[in-house]
Each structure stands twice: as structure tokens, then as C-alpha cells.
PDB file of C-alpha atoms in Angstrom:
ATOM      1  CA  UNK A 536     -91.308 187.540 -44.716  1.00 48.00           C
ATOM      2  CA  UNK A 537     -91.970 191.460 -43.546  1.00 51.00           C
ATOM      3  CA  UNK A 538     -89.940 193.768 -45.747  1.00 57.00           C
ATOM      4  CA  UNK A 539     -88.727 196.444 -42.473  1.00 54.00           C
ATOM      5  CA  UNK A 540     -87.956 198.463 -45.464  1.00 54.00           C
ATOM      6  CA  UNK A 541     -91.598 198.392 -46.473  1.00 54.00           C
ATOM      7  CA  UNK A 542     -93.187 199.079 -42.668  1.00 52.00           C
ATOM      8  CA  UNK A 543     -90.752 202.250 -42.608  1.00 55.00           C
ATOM      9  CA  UNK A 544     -91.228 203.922 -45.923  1.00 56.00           C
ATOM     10  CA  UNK A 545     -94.371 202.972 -46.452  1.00 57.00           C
ATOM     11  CA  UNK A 546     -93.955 202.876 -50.062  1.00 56.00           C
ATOM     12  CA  UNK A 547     -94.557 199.682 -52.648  1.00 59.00           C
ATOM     13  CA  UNK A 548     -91.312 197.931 -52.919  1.00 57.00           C
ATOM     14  CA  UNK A 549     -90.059 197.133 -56.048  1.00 53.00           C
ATOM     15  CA  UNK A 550     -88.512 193.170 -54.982  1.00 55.00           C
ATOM     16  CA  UNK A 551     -92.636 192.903 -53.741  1.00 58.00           C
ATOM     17  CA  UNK A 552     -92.300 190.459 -57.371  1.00 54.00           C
ATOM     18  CA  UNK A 553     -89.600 188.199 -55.754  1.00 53.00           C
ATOM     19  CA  UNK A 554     -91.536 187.758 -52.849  1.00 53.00           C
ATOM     20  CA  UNK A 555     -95.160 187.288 -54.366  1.00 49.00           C
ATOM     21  CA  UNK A 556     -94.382 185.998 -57.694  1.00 51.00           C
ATOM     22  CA  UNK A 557     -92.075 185.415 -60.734  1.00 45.00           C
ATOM     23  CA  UNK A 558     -94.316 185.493 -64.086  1.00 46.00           C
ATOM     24  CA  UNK A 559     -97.130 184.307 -63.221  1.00 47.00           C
ATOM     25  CA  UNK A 560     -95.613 180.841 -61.527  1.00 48.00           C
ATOM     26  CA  UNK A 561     -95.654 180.265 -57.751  1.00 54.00           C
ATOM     27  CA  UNK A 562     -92.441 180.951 -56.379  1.00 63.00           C
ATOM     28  CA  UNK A 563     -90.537 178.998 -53.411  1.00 75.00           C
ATOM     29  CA  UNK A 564     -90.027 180.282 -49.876  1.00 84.00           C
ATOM     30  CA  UNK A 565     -88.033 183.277 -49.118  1.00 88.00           C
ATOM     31  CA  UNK A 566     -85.274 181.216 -47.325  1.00 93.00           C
ATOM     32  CA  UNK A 567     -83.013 183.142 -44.651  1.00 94.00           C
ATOM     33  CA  UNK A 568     -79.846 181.435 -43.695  1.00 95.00           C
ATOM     34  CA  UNK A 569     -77.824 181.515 -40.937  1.00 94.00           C
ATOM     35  CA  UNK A 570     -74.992 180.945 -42.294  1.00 95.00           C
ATOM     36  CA  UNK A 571     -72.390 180.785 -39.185  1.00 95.00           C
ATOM     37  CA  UNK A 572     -72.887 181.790 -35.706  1.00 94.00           C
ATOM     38  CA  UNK A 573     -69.316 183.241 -35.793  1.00 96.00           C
ATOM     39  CA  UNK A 574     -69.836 187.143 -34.920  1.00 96.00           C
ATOM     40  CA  UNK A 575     -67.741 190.064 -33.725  1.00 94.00           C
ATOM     41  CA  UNK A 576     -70.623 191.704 -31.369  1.00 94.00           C
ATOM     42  CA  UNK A 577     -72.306 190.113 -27.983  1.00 91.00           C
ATOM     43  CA  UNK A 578     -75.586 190.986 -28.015  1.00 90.00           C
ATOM     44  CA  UNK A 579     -78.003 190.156 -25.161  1.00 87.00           C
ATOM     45  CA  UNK A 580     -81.065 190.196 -28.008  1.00 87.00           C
ATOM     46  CA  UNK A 581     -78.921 187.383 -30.255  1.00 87.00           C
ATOM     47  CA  UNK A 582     -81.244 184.962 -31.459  1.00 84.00           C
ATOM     48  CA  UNK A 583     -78.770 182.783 -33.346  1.00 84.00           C
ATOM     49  CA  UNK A 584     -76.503 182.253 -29.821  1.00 87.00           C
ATOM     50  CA  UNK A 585     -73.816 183.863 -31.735  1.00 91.00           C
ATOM     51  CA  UNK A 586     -69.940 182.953 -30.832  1.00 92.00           C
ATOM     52  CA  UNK A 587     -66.541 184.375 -31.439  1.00 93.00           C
ATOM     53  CA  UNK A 588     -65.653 181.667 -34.173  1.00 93.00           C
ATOM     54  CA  UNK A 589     -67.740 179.517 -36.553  1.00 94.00           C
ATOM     55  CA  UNK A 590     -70.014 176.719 -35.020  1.00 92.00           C
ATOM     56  CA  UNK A 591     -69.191 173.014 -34.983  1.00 92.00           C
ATOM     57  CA  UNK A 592     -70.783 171.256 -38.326  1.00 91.00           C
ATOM     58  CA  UNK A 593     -71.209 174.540 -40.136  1.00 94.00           C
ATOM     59  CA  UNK A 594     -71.155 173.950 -44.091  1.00 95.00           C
ATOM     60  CA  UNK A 595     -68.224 174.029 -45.983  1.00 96.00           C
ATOM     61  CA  UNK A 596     -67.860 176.023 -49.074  1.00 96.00           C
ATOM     62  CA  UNK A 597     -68.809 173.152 -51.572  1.00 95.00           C
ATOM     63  CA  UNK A 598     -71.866 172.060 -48.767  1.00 96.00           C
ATOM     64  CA  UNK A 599     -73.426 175.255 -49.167  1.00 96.00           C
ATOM     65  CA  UNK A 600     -72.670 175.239 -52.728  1.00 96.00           C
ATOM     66  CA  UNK A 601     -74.667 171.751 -52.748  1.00 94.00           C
ATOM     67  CA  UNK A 602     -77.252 173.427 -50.186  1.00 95.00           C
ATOM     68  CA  UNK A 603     -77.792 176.620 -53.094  1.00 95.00           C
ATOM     69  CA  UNK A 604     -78.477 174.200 -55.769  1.00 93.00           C
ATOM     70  CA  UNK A 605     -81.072 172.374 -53.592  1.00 93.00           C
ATOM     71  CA  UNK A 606     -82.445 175.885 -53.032  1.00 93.00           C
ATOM     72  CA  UNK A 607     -82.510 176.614 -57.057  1.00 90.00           C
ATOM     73  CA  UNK A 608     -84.242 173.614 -57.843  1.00 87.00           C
ATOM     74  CA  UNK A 609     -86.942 174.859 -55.365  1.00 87.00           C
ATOM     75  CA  UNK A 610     -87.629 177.713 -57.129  1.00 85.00           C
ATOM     76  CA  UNK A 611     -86.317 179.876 -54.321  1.00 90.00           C
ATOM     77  CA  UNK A 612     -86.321 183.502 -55.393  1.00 88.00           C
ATOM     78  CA  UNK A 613     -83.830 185.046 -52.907  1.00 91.00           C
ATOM     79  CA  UNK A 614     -81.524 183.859 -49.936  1.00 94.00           C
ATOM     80  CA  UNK A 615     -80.853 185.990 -47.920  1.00 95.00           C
ATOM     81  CA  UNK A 616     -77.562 185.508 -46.060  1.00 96.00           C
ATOM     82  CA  UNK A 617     -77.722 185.731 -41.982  1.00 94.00           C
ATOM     83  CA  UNK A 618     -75.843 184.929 -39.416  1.00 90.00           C
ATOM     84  CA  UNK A 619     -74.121 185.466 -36.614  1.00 92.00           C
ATOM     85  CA  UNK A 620     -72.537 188.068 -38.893  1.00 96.00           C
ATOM     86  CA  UNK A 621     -72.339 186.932 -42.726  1.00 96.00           C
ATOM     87  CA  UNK A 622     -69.420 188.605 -43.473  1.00 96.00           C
ATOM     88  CA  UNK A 623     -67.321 186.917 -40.933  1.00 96.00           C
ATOM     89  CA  UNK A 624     -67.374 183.376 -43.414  1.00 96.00           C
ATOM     90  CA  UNK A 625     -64.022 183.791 -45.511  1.00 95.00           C
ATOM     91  CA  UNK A 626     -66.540 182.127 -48.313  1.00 96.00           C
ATOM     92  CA  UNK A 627     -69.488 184.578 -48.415  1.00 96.00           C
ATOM     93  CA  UNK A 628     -68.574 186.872 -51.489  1.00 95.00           C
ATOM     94  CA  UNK A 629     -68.164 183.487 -53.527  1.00 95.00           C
ATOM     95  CA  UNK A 630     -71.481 181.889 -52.062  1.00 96.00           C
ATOM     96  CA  UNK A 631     -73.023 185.063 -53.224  1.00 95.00           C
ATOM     97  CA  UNK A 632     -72.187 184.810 -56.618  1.00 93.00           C
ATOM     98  CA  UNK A 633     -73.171 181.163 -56.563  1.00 95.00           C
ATOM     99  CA  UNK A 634     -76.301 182.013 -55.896  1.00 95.00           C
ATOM    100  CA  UNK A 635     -76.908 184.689 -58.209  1.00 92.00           C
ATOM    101  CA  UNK A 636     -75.193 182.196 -60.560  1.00 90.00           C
ATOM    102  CA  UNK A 637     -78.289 179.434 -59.462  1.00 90.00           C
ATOM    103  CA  UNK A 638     -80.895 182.560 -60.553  1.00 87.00           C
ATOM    104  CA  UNK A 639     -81.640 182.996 -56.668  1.00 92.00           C
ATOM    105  CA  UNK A 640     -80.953 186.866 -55.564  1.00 89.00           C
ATOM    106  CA  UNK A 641     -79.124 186.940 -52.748  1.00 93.00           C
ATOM    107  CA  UNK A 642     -79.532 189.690 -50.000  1.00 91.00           C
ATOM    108  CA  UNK A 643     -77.445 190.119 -47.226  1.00 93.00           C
ATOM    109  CA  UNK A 644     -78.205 190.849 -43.246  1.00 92.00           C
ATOM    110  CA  UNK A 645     -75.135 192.436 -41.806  1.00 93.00           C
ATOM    111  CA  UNK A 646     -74.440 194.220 -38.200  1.00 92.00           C
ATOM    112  CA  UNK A 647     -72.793 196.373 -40.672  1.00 90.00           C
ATOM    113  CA  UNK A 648     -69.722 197.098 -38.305  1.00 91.00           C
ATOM    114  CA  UNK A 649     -67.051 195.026 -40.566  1.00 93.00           C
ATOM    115  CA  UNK A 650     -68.169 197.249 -43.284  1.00 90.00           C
ATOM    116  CA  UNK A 651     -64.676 198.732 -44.081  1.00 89.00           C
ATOM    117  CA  UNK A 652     -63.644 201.001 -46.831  1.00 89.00           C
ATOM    118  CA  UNK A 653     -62.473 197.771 -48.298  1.00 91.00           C
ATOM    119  CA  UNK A 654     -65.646 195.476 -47.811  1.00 91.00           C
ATOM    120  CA  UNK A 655     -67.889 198.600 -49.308  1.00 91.00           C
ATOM    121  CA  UNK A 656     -65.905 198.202 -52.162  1.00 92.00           C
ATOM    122  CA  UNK A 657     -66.539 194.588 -52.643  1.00 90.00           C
ATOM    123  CA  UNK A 658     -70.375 194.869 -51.888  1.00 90.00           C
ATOM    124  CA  UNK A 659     -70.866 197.877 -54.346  1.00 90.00           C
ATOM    125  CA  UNK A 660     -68.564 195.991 -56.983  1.00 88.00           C
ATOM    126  CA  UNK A 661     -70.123 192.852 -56.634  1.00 87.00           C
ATOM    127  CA  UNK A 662     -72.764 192.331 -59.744  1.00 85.00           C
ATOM    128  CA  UNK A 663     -74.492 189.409 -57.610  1.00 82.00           C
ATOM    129  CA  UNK A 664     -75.261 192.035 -54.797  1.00 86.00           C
ATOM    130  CA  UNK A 665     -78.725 193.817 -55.142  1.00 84.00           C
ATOM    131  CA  UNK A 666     -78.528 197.481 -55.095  1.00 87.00           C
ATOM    132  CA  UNK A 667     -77.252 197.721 -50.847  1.00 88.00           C
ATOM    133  CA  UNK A 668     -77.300 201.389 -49.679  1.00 90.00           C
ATOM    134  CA  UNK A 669     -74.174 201.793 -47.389  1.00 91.00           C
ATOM    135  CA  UNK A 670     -73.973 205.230 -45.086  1.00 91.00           C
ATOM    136  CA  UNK A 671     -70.281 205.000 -44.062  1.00 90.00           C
ATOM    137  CA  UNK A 672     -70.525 206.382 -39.873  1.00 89.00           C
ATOM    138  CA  UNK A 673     -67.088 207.298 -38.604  1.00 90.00           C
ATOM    139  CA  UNK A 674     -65.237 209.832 -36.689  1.00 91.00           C
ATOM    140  CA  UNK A 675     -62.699 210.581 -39.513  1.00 91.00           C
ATOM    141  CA  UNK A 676     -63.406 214.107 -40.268  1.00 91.00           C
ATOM    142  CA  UNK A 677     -60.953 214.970 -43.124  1.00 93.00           C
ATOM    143  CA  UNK A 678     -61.611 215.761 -46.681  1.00 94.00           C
ATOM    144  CA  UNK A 679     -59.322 213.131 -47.657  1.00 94.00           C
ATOM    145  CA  UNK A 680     -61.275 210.670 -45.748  1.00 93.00           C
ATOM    146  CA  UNK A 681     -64.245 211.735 -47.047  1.00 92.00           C
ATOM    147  CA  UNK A 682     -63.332 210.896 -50.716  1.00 94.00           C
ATOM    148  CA  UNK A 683     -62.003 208.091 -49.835  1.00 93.00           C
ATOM    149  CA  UNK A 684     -65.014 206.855 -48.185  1.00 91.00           C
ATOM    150  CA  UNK A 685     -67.300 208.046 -51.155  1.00 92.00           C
ATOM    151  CA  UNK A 686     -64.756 205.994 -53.845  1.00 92.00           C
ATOM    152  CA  UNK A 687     -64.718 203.321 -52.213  1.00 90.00           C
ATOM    153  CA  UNK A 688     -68.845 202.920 -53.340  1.00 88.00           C
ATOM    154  CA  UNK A 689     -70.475 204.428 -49.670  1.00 91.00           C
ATOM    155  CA  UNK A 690     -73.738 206.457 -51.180  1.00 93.00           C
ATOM    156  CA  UNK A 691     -73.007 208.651 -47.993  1.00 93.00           C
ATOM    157  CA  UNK A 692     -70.735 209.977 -45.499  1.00 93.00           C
ATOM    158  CA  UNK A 693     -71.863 210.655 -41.898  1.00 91.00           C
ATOM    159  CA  UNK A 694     -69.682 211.584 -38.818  1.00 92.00           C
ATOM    160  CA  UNK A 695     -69.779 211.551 -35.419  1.00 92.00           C
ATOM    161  CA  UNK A 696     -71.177 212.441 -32.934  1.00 93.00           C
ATOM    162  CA  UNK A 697     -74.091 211.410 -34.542  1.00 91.00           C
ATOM    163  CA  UNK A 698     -77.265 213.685 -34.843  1.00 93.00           C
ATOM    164  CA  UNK A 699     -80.098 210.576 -34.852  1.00 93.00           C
ATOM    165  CA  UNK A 700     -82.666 212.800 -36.830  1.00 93.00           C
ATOM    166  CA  UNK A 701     -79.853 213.533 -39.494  1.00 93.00           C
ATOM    167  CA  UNK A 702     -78.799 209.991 -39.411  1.00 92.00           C
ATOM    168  CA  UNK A 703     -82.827 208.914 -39.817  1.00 94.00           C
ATOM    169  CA  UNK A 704     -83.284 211.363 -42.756  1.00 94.00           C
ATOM    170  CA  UNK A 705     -80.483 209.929 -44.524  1.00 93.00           C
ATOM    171  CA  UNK A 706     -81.583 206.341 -43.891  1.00 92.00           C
ATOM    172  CA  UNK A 707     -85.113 207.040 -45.080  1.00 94.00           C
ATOM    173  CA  UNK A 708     -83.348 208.901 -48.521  1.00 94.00           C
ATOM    174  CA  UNK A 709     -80.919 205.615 -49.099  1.00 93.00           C
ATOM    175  CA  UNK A 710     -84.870 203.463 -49.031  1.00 91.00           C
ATOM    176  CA  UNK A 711     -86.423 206.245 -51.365  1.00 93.00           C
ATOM    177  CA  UNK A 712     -83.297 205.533 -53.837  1.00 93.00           C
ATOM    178  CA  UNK A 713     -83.276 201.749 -53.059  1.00 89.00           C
ATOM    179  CA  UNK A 714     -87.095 201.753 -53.805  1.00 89.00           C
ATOM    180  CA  UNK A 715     -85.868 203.382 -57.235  1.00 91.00           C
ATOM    181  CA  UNK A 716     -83.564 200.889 -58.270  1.00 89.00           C
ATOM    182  CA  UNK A 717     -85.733 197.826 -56.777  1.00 85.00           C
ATOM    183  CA  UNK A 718     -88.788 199.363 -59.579  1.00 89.00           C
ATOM    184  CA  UNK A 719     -86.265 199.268 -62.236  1.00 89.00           C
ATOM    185  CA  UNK A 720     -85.329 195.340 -61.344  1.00 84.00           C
ATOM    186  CA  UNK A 721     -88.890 194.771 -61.275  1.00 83.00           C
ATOM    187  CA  UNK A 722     -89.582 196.266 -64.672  1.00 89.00           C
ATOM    188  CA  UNK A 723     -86.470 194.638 -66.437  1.00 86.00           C
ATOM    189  CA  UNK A 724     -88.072 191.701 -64.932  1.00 80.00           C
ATOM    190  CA  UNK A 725     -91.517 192.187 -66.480  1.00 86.00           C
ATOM    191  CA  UNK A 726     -89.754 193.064 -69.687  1.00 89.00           C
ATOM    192  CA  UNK A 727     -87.608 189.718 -69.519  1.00 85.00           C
ATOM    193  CA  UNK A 728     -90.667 188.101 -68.968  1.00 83.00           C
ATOM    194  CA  UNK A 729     -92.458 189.683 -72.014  1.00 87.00           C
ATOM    195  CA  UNK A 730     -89.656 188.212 -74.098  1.00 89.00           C
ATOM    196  CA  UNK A 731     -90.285 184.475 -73.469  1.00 88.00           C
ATOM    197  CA  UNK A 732     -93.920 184.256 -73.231  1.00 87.00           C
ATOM    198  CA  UNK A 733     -96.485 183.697 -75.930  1.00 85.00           C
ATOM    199  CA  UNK A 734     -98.444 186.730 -75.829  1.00 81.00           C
ATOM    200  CA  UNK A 735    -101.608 184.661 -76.246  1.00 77.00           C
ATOM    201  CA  UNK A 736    -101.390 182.130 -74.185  1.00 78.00           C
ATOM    202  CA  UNK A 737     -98.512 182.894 -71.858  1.00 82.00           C
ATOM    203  CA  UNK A 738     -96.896 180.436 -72.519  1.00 85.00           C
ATOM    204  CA  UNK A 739     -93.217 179.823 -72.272  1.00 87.00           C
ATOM    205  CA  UNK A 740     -92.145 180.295 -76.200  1.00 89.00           C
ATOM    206  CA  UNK A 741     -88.967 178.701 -77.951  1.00 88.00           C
ATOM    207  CA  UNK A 742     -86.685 180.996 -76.725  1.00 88.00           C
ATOM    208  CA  UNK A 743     -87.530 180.245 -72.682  1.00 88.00           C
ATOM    209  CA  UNK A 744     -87.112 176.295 -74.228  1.00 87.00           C
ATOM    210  CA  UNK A 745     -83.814 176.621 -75.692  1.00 88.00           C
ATOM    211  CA  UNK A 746     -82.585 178.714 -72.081  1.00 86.00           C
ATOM    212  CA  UNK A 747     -84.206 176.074 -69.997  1.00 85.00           C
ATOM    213  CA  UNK A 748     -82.668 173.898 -72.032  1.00 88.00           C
ATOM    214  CA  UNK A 749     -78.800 174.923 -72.159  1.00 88.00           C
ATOM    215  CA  UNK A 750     -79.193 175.663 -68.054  1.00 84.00           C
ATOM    216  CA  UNK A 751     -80.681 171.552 -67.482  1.00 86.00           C
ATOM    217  CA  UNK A 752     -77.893 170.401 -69.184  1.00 87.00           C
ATOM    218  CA  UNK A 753     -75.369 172.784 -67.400  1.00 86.00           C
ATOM    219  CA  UNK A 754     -76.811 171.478 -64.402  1.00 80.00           C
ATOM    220  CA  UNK A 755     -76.630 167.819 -65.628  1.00 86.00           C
ATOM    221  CA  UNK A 756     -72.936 168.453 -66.471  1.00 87.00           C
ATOM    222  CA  UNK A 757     -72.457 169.505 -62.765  1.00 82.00           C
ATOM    223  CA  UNK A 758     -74.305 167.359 -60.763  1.00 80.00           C
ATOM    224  CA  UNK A 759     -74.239 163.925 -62.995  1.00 86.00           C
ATOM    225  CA  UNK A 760     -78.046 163.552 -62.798  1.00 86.00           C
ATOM    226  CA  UNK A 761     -80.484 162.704 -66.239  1.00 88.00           C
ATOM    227  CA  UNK A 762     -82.047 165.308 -68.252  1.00 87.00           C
ATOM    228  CA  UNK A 763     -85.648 164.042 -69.817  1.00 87.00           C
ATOM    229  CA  UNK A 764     -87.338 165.670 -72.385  1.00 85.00           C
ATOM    230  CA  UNK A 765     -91.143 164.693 -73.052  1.00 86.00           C
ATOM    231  CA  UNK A 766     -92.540 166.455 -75.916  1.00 83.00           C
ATOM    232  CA  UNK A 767     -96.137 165.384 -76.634  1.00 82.00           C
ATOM    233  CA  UNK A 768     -98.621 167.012 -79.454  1.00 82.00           C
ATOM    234  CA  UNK A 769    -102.659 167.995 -79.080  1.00 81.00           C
ATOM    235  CA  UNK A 770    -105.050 166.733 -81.255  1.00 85.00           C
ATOM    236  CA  UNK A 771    -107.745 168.815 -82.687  1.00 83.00           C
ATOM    237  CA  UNK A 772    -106.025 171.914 -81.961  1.00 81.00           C
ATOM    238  CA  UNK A 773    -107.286 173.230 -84.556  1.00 82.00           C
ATOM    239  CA  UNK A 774    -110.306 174.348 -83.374  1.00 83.00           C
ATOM    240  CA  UNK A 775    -109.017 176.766 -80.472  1.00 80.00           C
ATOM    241  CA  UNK A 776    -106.813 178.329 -83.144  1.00 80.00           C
ATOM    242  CA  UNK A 777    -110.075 179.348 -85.116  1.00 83.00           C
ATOM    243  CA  UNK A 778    -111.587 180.713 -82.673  1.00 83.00           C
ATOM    244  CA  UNK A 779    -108.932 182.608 -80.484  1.00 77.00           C
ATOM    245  CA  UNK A 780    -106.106 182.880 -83.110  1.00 74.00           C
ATOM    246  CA  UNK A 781    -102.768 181.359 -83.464  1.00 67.00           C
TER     247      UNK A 781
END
């Protein structure tokens, strides 16, 4: 997958990690799902084939709660939710935190045009959304709006008519501070990894076991399937620990 973000700033992104690799293992696929082809725009460009309403067949709620798991158990590192337009599925804020839930990161692709004061506020208070910049267009004028806007969780306020170079240079300052935040997630991320790997071997240590651990068995409890655990012993080891340490 490109990162558009990437091509435009030309900077390193800090989710590069989620793409490339997640300590040291090799991650799943990137997936992108469409996850209805209901949308409120009629674009000649569409792709998807978009409609007014949801498609025949699309997944229900506990379907694409079964589909996330799958997902999870592939390693996948982040969905991000398509469309049609993603925020037209009545579902999508609780998919979301399903998924962050499952360990995937989920990541949005909106038209943006159903972002309302009231959907800003759910994305920017929603702990299973990544960091989402949101630049709030609109011909409302008044200081009152303004504020309103602004607490509702927009990182900017633009209004029309719209000057394109202003609206580009604001844009390219919501990636500079999204590129920010992404290099913190990566570094927590490092961090996290630091604390449950042997620092000799990189290993997973006892603390990754008991984790993995207490999430199998969550996932056991959900899903009614087995849980095996094989734990097995070297011979000789010995050796290796005289000459590279314990």
C-alpha cells in the first residue's frame, strides 16, 4: 500500500512500522475494506459502484465482527475502513473499536462530507481512532461557530470561499503534526517491544507469555475453539550460555 501522505510530505512516516514490520516478525497484509457501497456522493471516478443505500449481502455487525477476528488471527496490522462512504454503516464506530480491541489499528477513508460537528466529536473522542487531522470547511463565519467547531475536536477552521493555496498549506501542517504523533506511536511501540523481549536473544520473555496467554484464552472463551500449549526443553544448553551469556 502507497502512504499519499508519504508521496506529499515527503517525510518518513511514523505508521512506516505497521506497514513493514511489528518487532521483528512479518506482519500480515494491509487489508482495505469496503465496507458498504452505500454513499451520499455520485462520483463518475467511483470505483466501488457506490449506491444510495447499503448493497445486497453486505455483513452484518456480528459478520464483520467474525470477519475482524479472521483478520487478527492473520496478523493484520491495520484495516483500514472504505467504502462507498464508511461512515454511512450505523455500525462503524463499534467495528472500529472491535478492531482496535483485536490489536489491528484501524484507519478510516472518508469523503469527509458527513463530517459534522457531531461526527468530529466522535472521531477525535474515539481512543480506537489513530490520530485523524480534521480541517472543518464551511461557510459559517461567526465567532460562535468558530468555537464551536474547534470544541467539537476540528484541529482547524477554514471558510469559504476557499483560497486553495491556504487550504494546501493547512493540509500539508495537519501531515507535519500527524507525522508527529505517528513517531510517537512508533516509539511507544519500540518501547513496548523492549519490554517483552529478551535482550539477548529477542526473544519473547515471560511477560509477552503470560499476555499471549490471557488474550488465547479470551479468544477461546469467545469463539469456543482449543487452546494448546507445547512447552518443550533444549538439551545441552549449556554450552551457548558459556559462551554468549545467560
Amino acid at each position: 500500500m502507497l502512504s499519499i501522505s508519504k508521496m506529499v510530505s515527503g517525510q518518513k512516516e511514523g505508521g512506516d512500522y505497521l506497514r513493514y514490520q511489528i518487532g521483528g516478525r512479518p506482519p500480515g497484509p494491509v487489508v482495505v475494506w469496503n465496507s458498504t457501497r452505500a454513499c451520499n456522493l455520485r462520483c463518475r471516478h467511483c470505483y466501488a459502484s457506490a449506491t444510495a443505500g447499503p448493497a445486497e449481502g453486505e455483513l452484518t455487525t456480528a459478520e464483520a465482527k467474525r470477519f475482524i477476528e479472521g483478520l487478527a488471527k492473520a496478523r493484520v496490522p491495520v484495516l483500514l475502513f472504505s467504502g462507498g462512504e464508511p461512515l454511512m454503516r450505523p455500525d462503524f464506530f463499534e467495528l472500529v473499536a472491535y478492531a482496535r480491541a483485536q490489536g489491528i489499528r484501524p484507519v478510516i477513508s472518508t469523503n469527509g462530507t458527513l463530517i459534522s460537528l457531531e461526527v468530529a466529536r466522535r472521531i477525535k473522542g474515539d481512543p480506537s481512532l489513530p490520530f485523524i487531522p480534521v480541517i472543518l470547511v464551511t461557510a459559517r463565519v461567526s465567532t460562535p461557530d468558530k468555537v464551536a467547531g474547534l470544541d467539537a475536536g476540528a484541529d482547524d477552521y477554514l471558510t469559504k470561499p476557499i483560497n486553495f493555496p491556504e487550504l494546501e498549506a493547512r493540509v500539508r501542517s495537519m501531515l507535519r503534526i500527524k507525522g508527529l504523533h505517528e513517531e510517537l506511536e512508533a516509539k511507544a511501540q519500540e518501547l513496548e517491544q523492549l519490554s517483552i523481549r529478551d535482550g539477548l536473544t529477542g526473544l519473547y520473555n515471560r511477560r509477552y507469555l503470560g499476555q499471549l496467554l490471557h488474550e488465547e484464552f479470551e479468544r477461546a472463551k469467545r469463539t469456543g475453539e482449543p487452546v494448546w500449549v507445547v512447552m518443550f526443553d533444549l538439551d545441552r544448553f549449556k554450552a551457548v550460555n558459556d559462551v554468549y551469556g545467560h
